[in-house]
Coordinates of C-alpha atoms in Angstrom, one line a residue:
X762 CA -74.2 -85.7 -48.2
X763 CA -71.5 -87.7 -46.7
X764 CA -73.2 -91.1 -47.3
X765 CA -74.4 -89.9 -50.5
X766 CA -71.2 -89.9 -51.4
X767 CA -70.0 -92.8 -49.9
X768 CA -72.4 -94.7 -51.5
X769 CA -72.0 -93.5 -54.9
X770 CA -67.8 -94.3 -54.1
X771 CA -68.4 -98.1 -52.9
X772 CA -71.8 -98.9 -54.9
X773 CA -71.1 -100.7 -58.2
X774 CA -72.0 -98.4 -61.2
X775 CA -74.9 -100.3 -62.2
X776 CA -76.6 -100.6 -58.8
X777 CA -75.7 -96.9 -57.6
X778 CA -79.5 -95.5 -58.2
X779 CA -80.6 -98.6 -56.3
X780 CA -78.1 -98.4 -53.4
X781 CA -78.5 -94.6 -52.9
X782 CA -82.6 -95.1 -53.1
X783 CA -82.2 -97.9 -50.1
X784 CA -79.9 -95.6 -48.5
X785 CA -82.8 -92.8 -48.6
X786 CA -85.5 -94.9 -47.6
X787 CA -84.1 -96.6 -44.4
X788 CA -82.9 -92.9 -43.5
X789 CA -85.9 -90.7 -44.1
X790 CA -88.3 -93.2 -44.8
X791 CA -89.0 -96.5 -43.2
X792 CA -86.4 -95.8 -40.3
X793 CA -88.0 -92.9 -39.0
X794 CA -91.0 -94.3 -39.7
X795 CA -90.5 -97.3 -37.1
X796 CA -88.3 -95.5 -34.7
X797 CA -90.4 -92.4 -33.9
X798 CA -93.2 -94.6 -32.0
X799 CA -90.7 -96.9 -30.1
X800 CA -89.0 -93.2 -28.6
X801 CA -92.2 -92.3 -27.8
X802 CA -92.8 -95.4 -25.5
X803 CA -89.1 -95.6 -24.4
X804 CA -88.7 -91.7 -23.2
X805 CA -90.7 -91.8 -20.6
X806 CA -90.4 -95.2 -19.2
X807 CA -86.6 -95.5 -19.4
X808 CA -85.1 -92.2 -19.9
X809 CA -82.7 -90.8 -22.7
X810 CA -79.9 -92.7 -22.0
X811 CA -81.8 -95.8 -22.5
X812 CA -82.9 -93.9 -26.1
X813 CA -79.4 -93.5 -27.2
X814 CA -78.3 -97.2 -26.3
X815 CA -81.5 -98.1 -28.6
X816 CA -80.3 -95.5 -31.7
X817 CA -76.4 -96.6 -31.1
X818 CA -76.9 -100.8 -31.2
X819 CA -79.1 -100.0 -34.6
X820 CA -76.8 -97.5 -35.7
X821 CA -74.1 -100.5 -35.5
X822 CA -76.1 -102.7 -37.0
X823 CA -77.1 -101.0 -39.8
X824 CA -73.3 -100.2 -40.5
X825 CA -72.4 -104.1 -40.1
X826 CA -75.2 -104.6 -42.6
X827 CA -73.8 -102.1 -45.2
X828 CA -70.2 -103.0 -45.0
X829 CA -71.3 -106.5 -45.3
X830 CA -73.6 -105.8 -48.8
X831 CA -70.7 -103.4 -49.6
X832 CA -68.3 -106.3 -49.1
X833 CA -70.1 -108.9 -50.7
X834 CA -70.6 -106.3 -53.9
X835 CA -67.0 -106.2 -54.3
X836 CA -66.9 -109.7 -54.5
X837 CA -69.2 -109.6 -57.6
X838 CA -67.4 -110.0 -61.0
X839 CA -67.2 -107.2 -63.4
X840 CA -68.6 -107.5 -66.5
X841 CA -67.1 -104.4 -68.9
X842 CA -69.6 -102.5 -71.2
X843 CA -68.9 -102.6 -74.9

């Protein structure tokens, strides 16, 4: 709910449905859809800190991703609606 929230704060008005729809499908949709296999083979051959390390540096990167888009977004001009 938190992101949700975030994103509908940050997002431009007329890209909000498209920001919160990428926001849904990287986090229920095509993240856990890679991630799931790769645990799978990591677990067992290197253990859950070596999991964690794995979920923190793409945690990080996702987050320098989205403050990047949200950055460059703000950067956009505004155009008012009549």
């Amino acid at each position: 709910v938190g992101s949700m929230a975030l994103v509908a704060e940050r997002a431009p008005p007329n890209q909000r449905a498209s920001a919160t729809a990428l926001l849904m499908a990287t986090t229920a949709g095509i993240g856990p859809l890679l991630a799931m296999p790769l645990a799978a083979l990591l677990l067992p051959v290197r253990g859950g800190q070596a999991l964690f390390a794995v979920a923190a540096v793409a945690s990080t990167i996702a987050f320098l991703a989205s403050t990047k888009i949200t950055h460059d977004a703000t950067q956009l001009p505004r155009h008012e609606i009549a």
